[in-house]
Coordinates of C-alpha atoms in Angstrom, one line a residue:
M52 CA 356.8 -154.5 -37.5
P53 CA 355.9 -151.0 -35.8
T54 CA 353.0 -149.0 -36.7
A55 CA 353.1 -145.4 -37.0
A56 CA 350.0 -143.6 -35.4
R57 CA 349.3 -139.7 -34.9
T58 CA 348.6 -139.2 -31.1
V59 CA 347.5 -136.5 -28.8
L60 CA 350.3 -136.1 -26.3
F61 CA 350.7 -133.3 -23.7
H62 CA 354.2 -132.7 -21.9
E63 CA 353.3 -130.5 -19.1
T64 CA 349.8 -130.0 -17.3
G65 CA 347.6 -127.1 -18.3
G66 CA 344.7 -126.0 -20.3
P67 CA 343.5 -127.5 -23.7
D68 CA 346.6 -125.6 -25.5
V69 CA 348.9 -128.3 -23.9
L70 CA 347.5 -130.8 -26.2
N71 CA 349.6 -131.7 -29.3
V72 CA 349.2 -134.2 -32.1
E73 CA 352.5 -136.0 -32.7
A74 CA 353.9 -139.2 -34.3
V75 CA 354.2 -142.2 -32.3
S76 CA 355.6 -145.7 -33.2
L77 CA 353.4 -148.5 -31.5
P78 CA 354.8 -152.0 -31.4
D79 CA 353.1 -154.9 -32.6
P80 CA 350.5 -156.4 -29.9
A81 CA 352.3 -158.4 -27.5
P82 CA 350.5 -161.3 -26.0
G83 CA 347.0 -160.6 -24.6
Q84 CA 347.2 -157.3 -26.5
V85 CA 345.1 -155.8 -29.6
L86 CA 345.8 -153.3 -32.1
V87 CA 342.8 -151.1 -32.5
R88 CA 342.2 -148.6 -35.5
V89 CA 340.5 -145.7 -33.9
E90 CA 337.5 -144.2 -35.7
A91 CA 336.2 -142.0 -33.1
V92 CA 336.9 -141.0 -29.4
G93 CA 334.6 -139.7 -26.8
L94 CA 335.5 -137.1 -24.3
N95 CA 335.0 -137.3 -20.4
R96 CA 335.6 -134.8 -17.8
A97 CA 338.0 -137.0 -16.5
E98 CA 340.5 -136.3 -19.3
A99 CA 339.9 -132.6 -18.4
L100 CA 341.0 -133.1 -15.0
F101 CA 344.0 -135.4 -16.0
R102 CA 345.4 -133.0 -18.6
S103 CA 345.2 -130.2 -16.0
G104 CA 347.0 -132.2 -13.2
A105 CA 343.6 -132.4 -10.9
Y106 CA 342.7 -135.7 -11.4
H107 CA 343.1 -138.8 -8.8
Y108 CA 346.5 -139.7 -10.3
Q109 CA 348.8 -137.7 -12.2
P110 CA 350.1 -138.1 -15.7
S111 CA 353.4 -139.5 -16.4
L112 CA 355.3 -136.6 -18.1
P113 CA 356.6 -135.6 -20.6
A114 CA 354.7 -137.3 -23.4
S115 CA 351.6 -138.3 -21.6
R116 CA 348.6 -139.9 -23.7
L117 CA 345.1 -139.0 -23.0
G118 CA 341.7 -140.6 -23.2
Y119 CA 339.5 -143.6 -22.0
E120 CA 336.8 -143.9 -24.5
A121 CA 337.1 -144.7 -28.1
A122 CA 335.5 -146.9 -31.1
G123 CA 337.1 -148.5 -33.8
T124 CA 338.1 -151.9 -35.6
V125 CA 340.7 -154.6 -34.5
E126 CA 343.6 -154.5 -36.9
A127 CA 346.0 -157.0 -35.1
I128 CA 345.9 -159.5 -32.1
G129 CA 348.7 -161.0 -29.9
E130 CA 349.4 -164.3 -28.9
G131 CA 346.6 -165.7 -26.6
V132 CA 343.8 -163.2 -27.4
T133 CA 340.6 -165.5 -27.9
E134 CA 337.5 -163.2 -27.3
L135 CA 338.4 -160.8 -30.5
A136 CA 339.2 -161.2 -33.9
V137 CA 340.9 -159.1 -36.8
G138 CA 338.1 -156.8 -38.2
D139 CA 335.7 -156.8 -35.1
P140 CA 334.0 -153.4 -34.4
V141 CA 335.2 -152.8 -30.6
S142 CA 334.8 -149.8 -27.8
T143 CA 337.6 -149.2 -25.3
G144 CA 337.3 -148.1 -21.9
P145 CA 337.7 -150.9 -18.9
G146 CA 340.8 -150.2 -16.9
I147 CA 342.8 -147.9 -19.2
E148 CA 345.9 -146.2 -17.6
M149 CA 345.7 -142.8 -19.5
S150 CA 349.5 -141.8 -19.5
T151 CA 350.3 -145.1 -21.5
Q152 CA 347.2 -146.2 -23.1
G153 CA 345.0 -143.1 -23.8
V154 CA 343.0 -143.6 -26.7
Y155 CA 343.3 -140.3 -28.5
A156 CA 345.0 -141.7 -31.2
E157 CA 344.8 -143.3 -35.0
R158 CA 345.8 -146.3 -33.7
V159 CA 346.3 -147.9 -29.8
V160 CA 347.8 -151.0 -28.6
L161 CA 345.5 -152.2 -25.5
P162 CA 345.1 -155.1 -23.1
E163 CA 342.6 -157.4 -24.3
T164 CA 340.4 -156.6 -21.3
A165 CA 340.1 -153.1 -21.9
V166 CA 338.5 -153.7 -25.4
L167 CA 334.9 -154.7 -25.6
R168 CA 333.2 -155.9 -29.1
R169 CA 330.7 -153.2 -30.2
P170 CA 327.6 -154.4 -31.7
G171 CA 327.7 -154.1 -35.4
S172 CA 324.5 -152.1 -35.6
V173 CA 326.0 -149.2 -33.5
D174 CA 328.2 -146.9 -35.4
A175 CA 331.4 -145.7 -34.3
V176 CA 330.3 -142.1 -33.0
T177 CA 327.4 -144.0 -30.9
G178 CA 329.8 -146.5 -29.7
A179 CA 332.5 -143.7 -28.6
A180 CA 329.7 -142.1 -26.8
S181 CA 328.3 -144.9 -24.8
W182 CA 330.4 -146.8 -22.6
M183 CA 331.4 -144.4 -19.8
T184 CA 328.6 -142.7 -19.3
Y185 CA 325.9 -145.5 -19.5
T186 CA 328.0 -148.0 -17.3
T187 CA 328.7 -144.8 -14.8
A188 CA 325.0 -144.5 -14.7
Y189 CA 324.2 -148.1 -14.6
G190 CA 326.7 -149.0 -11.9
G191 CA 325.8 -146.0 -9.5
L192 CA 322.1 -146.2 -9.9
L193 CA 321.4 -149.9 -10.1
E194 CA 324.2 -151.7 -8.6
T195 CA 325.4 -149.0 -5.9
A196 CA 321.9 -147.4 -5.1
G197 CA 319.6 -150.3 -5.8
L198 CA 317.5 -148.0 -7.6
R199 CA 314.0 -149.7 -7.7
P200 CA 310.9 -149.2 -9.9
G201 CA 308.6 -146.5 -9.0
E202 CA 311.2 -144.6 -7.0
R203 CA 312.2 -140.8 -7.6
V204 CA 315.9 -139.8 -8.4
L205 CA 317.4 -136.4 -8.5
I206 CA 320.0 -136.4 -11.0
T207 CA 322.3 -133.2 -10.9
A208 CA 323.9 -132.0 -14.1
A209 CA 321.3 -133.9 -15.9
S210 CA 322.5 -132.3 -19.3
S211 CA 326.1 -134.0 -19.2
G212 CA 327.0 -137.1 -20.7
V213 CA 326.4 -139.1 -17.6
G214 CA 323.3 -137.3 -16.7
T215 CA 321.5 -137.7 -19.9
A216 CA 322.4 -141.4 -19.5
A217 CA 321.2 -141.6 -15.9
I218 CA 317.8 -140.4 -17.0
Q219 CA 317.4 -143.2 -19.6
V220 CA 318.6 -146.0 -17.1
A221 CA 316.1 -144.8 -14.5
R222 CA 313.4 -145.0 -16.9
R223 CA 314.4 -148.2 -18.2
V224 CA 314.3 -149.7 -14.7
G225 CA 310.8 -148.0 -14.3
A226 CA 312.0 -145.2 -11.8
I227 CA 311.0 -141.5 -11.9
P228 CA 313.8 -139.0 -12.8
L229 CA 314.0 -135.3 -12.0
A230 CA 316.6 -133.7 -13.7
A231 CA 318.3 -130.5 -12.6
T232 CA 320.2 -128.3 -15.2
R233 CA 321.4 -124.8 -15.1
T234 CA 319.8 -123.2 -18.2
P235 CA 316.3 -123.5 -19.6
D236 CA 317.3 -124.0 -23.3
K237 CA 318.1 -127.8 -22.1
R238 CA 314.9 -128.4 -20.6
R239 CA 313.1 -129.8 -23.8
L240 CA 315.5 -132.3 -24.5
L241 CA 315.7 -133.8 -20.9
L242 CA 311.8 -134.1 -21.2
E243 CA 312.2 -135.9 -24.3
L244 CA 314.9 -138.4 -22.7
G245 CA 312.4 -139.3 -20.3
A246 CA 312.6 -136.6 -17.2
A247 CA 309.7 -136.5 -15.2
E248 CA 310.3 -132.9 -14.2
V249 CA 313.4 -130.7 -15.0
I250 CA 314.4 -128.0 -12.2
V251 CA 316.3 -124.8 -14.0
T252 CA 318.8 -124.0 -11.6
G253 CA 320.4 -120.9 -12.9
G254 CA 322.1 -119.1 -10.1
S255 CA 319.6 -120.7 -7.2
R256 CA 321.2 -122.0 -4.2
P257 CA 320.9 -125.9 -3.4
E258 CA 318.7 -125.0 -0.5
A259 CA 316.1 -123.6 -3.4
V260 CA 316.8 -126.6 -5.6
A261 CA 316.0 -129.0 -2.5
A262 CA 312.8 -127.1 -1.6
E263 CA 311.5 -127.3 -5.4
V264 CA 312.2 -131.0 -5.3
R265 CA 310.0 -131.2 -1.9
R266 CA 307.4 -129.2 -3.9
L267 CA 307.3 -131.3 -6.7
T268 CA 307.1 -134.7 -4.7
G269 CA 304.1 -133.6 -2.5
G270 CA 306.9 -133.1 0.4
G271 CA 308.1 -136.6 0.4
G272 CA 311.6 -136.0 -1.4
V273 CA 313.4 -138.3 -3.6
E274 CA 314.7 -141.7 -2.6
V275 CA 318.0 -141.4 -4.6
I276 CA 320.3 -138.4 -5.4
F277 CA 322.5 -139.0 -8.1
D278 CA 325.1 -136.0 -7.6
A279 CA 328.1 -135.2 -10.2
V280 CA 328.7 -131.9 -8.4
G281 CA 329.7 -132.4 -4.6
G282 CA 331.4 -129.6 -2.6
P283 CA 329.6 -127.9 0.4
G284 CA 326.3 -128.0 -1.7
L285 CA 326.1 -131.5 -1.0
R286 CA 324.9 -130.5 2.6
P287 CA 321.8 -128.3 1.7
L288 CA 320.9 -130.4 -1.3
G289 CA 320.5 -133.3 0.9
G290 CA 317.3 -131.7 1.9
A291 CA 315.8 -133.1 -1.2
L292 CA 316.1 -136.7 0.0
A293 CA 313.7 -138.8 1.7
A294 CA 314.1 -140.5 5.2
G295 CA 316.1 -143.4 4.6
G296 CA 317.3 -142.3 0.9
R297 CA 320.5 -142.9 -0.6
V298 CA 323.1 -140.3 -1.9
V299 CA 325.4 -141.5 -4.4
L300 CA 328.3 -138.9 -5.0
Y301 CA 330.0 -139.8 -8.5
G302 CA 331.6 -136.9 -9.5
R303 CA 333.2 -133.5 -8.0
L304 CA 332.7 -130.4 -10.2
D305 CA 333.0 -128.7 -7.1
D306 CA 336.3 -129.6 -5.9
R307 CA 336.0 -128.3 -2.5
P308 CA 335.4 -131.0 0.3
A309 CA 331.7 -132.2 0.3
E310 CA 329.6 -131.5 3.4
L311 CA 327.5 -134.1 4.8
P312 CA 324.0 -133.9 4.7
L313 CA 322.2 -133.4 8.4
N314 CA 318.6 -134.9 7.4
W315 CA 319.6 -138.4 8.9
P316 CA 319.1 -141.1 8.3
F317 CA 320.2 -141.7 5.1
T318 CA 323.2 -143.8 3.3
L319 CA 326.1 -142.1 1.5
H320 CA 327.8 -143.9 -1.2
T321 CA 330.8 -142.7 -3.4
Y322 CA 331.1 -144.4 -7.0
A323 CA 333.8 -144.8 -9.4
G324 CA 332.9 -146.2 -12.5
L325 CA 336.4 -147.8 -13.4
L326 CA 336.2 -150.0 -10.3
L327 CA 333.0 -152.0 -11.8
A328 CA 335.0 -152.2 -15.1
A329 CA 338.1 -153.8 -13.3
T330 CA 336.5 -157.2 -12.9
P331 CA 335.0 -159.8 -15.4
D332 CA 331.5 -160.0 -13.6
G333 CA 331.3 -156.2 -13.6
R334 CA 332.3 -156.0 -17.3
R335 CA 330.0 -158.7 -18.1
R336 CA 327.0 -157.0 -16.4
S337 CA 327.7 -153.5 -17.3
T338 CA 328.3 -154.4 -21.1
A339 CA 325.1 -156.8 -21.3
F340 CA 323.1 -154.0 -19.7
L341 CA 324.6 -151.3 -22.2
D342 CA 324.3 -153.6 -25.2
A343 CA 321.0 -154.7 -24.6
G344 CA 319.7 -151.1 -24.4
L345 CA 321.6 -149.9 -27.7
A346 CA 320.1 -152.8 -29.4
D347 CA 316.4 -152.0 -28.5
G348 CA 316.6 -148.4 -28.7
G349 CA 315.9 -147.8 -25.0
L350 CA 319.3 -146.3 -24.3
R351 CA 320.0 -143.5 -27.1
P352 CA 323.3 -141.5 -26.3
V353 CA 323.1 -137.7 -26.7
V354 CA 325.8 -136.5 -28.7
G355 CA 326.3 -132.7 -28.3
E356 CA 328.7 -132.2 -31.1
V357 CA 331.2 -133.9 -33.3
F358 CA 334.5 -132.8 -34.4
D359 CA 336.3 -133.9 -37.4
G360 CA 340.0 -135.0 -37.1
L361 CA 342.4 -135.2 -34.0
D362 CA 343.8 -131.5 -34.9
R363 CA 340.2 -130.5 -33.3
I364 CA 341.0 -131.9 -29.9
R365 CA 341.9 -128.4 -28.4
D366 CA 338.6 -126.8 -29.6
A367 CA 336.9 -130.2 -28.1
H368 CA 338.1 -129.5 -24.9
R369 CA 337.5 -126.1 -24.8
L370 CA 333.7 -126.8 -25.5
M371 CA 333.9 -129.4 -22.8
E372 CA 335.2 -127.1 -20.2
S373 CA 332.7 -124.2 -21.3
G374 CA 329.6 -126.4 -20.4
R375 CA 327.7 -125.0 -23.5
H376 CA 326.9 -128.6 -24.9
T377 CA 324.4 -131.1 -23.8
G378 CA 325.6 -134.8 -23.8
K379 CA 328.7 -136.3 -25.2
I380 CA 331.5 -134.5 -27.3
V381 CA 333.0 -137.0 -29.9
V382 CA 335.9 -136.4 -32.1
R383 CA 335.9 -138.5 -35.4
V384 CA 339.4 -139.5 -36.4

């Protein structure tokens, strides 16, 4: 029989105030689907872009859902579901189309392929803060850039969820992370997470950041730049790169066209985490890396703030857009 669930919807694009909590009737899971009771949702900048109409695909309006990442418990399964059972702790993320499958809700019906069993030792808040950040860092740094032990990597927007995850992923494979962040108040945490050096950018131009990287590396530069910003600043930032290095552009905090660095030779990659999760092998590899790190403590998601209740979703989005937080923002349902 249908299940009622309080769900975050928006009927027009715009700022956080377009988000509303409304009652939605959910059908029973169809073949290949599962019903998840959501305990916590993790916020990602992609969702602010989607809400505002600036994402790489547009929401279906009115009544678009929102959200990729949640943690909860399986409440029901459809015919043919074999990898999950009622009562399993799970996380969500792979392959979700936000308009129709967004997880900002008390309950959500999803394809089995979008739901991953969550280790029993991982609580819901941690589970909601882990999948997107660590699989992005894993896929961008290891599968795309081929980061190796002893190599140096410059991580921009290092206090973000993906940035803090990237520091830990780099350290886990024996690489040397250099973290760039805007304000000095985040320096200590980034060092505790494993950053070898922290560069406080403040109002510095990318040329100054590149020069500082060169100084810190004895003039050699870094083998990899893992960049969330893009835009025209990518060109001068490339001055931090060692000859023959690799740049991975995974975000566009600056939505102006990115400009190509001129210090050739180097390799430029763009990275979209959802493509890795779209294949069974990609999900298997990224999930195995994440689960192993969470189990042994090598990966410790940084949660900047936890809001209680879906009714706080506007406040959570306002904080995300302010940039005042470090790590992930989570809403406990």
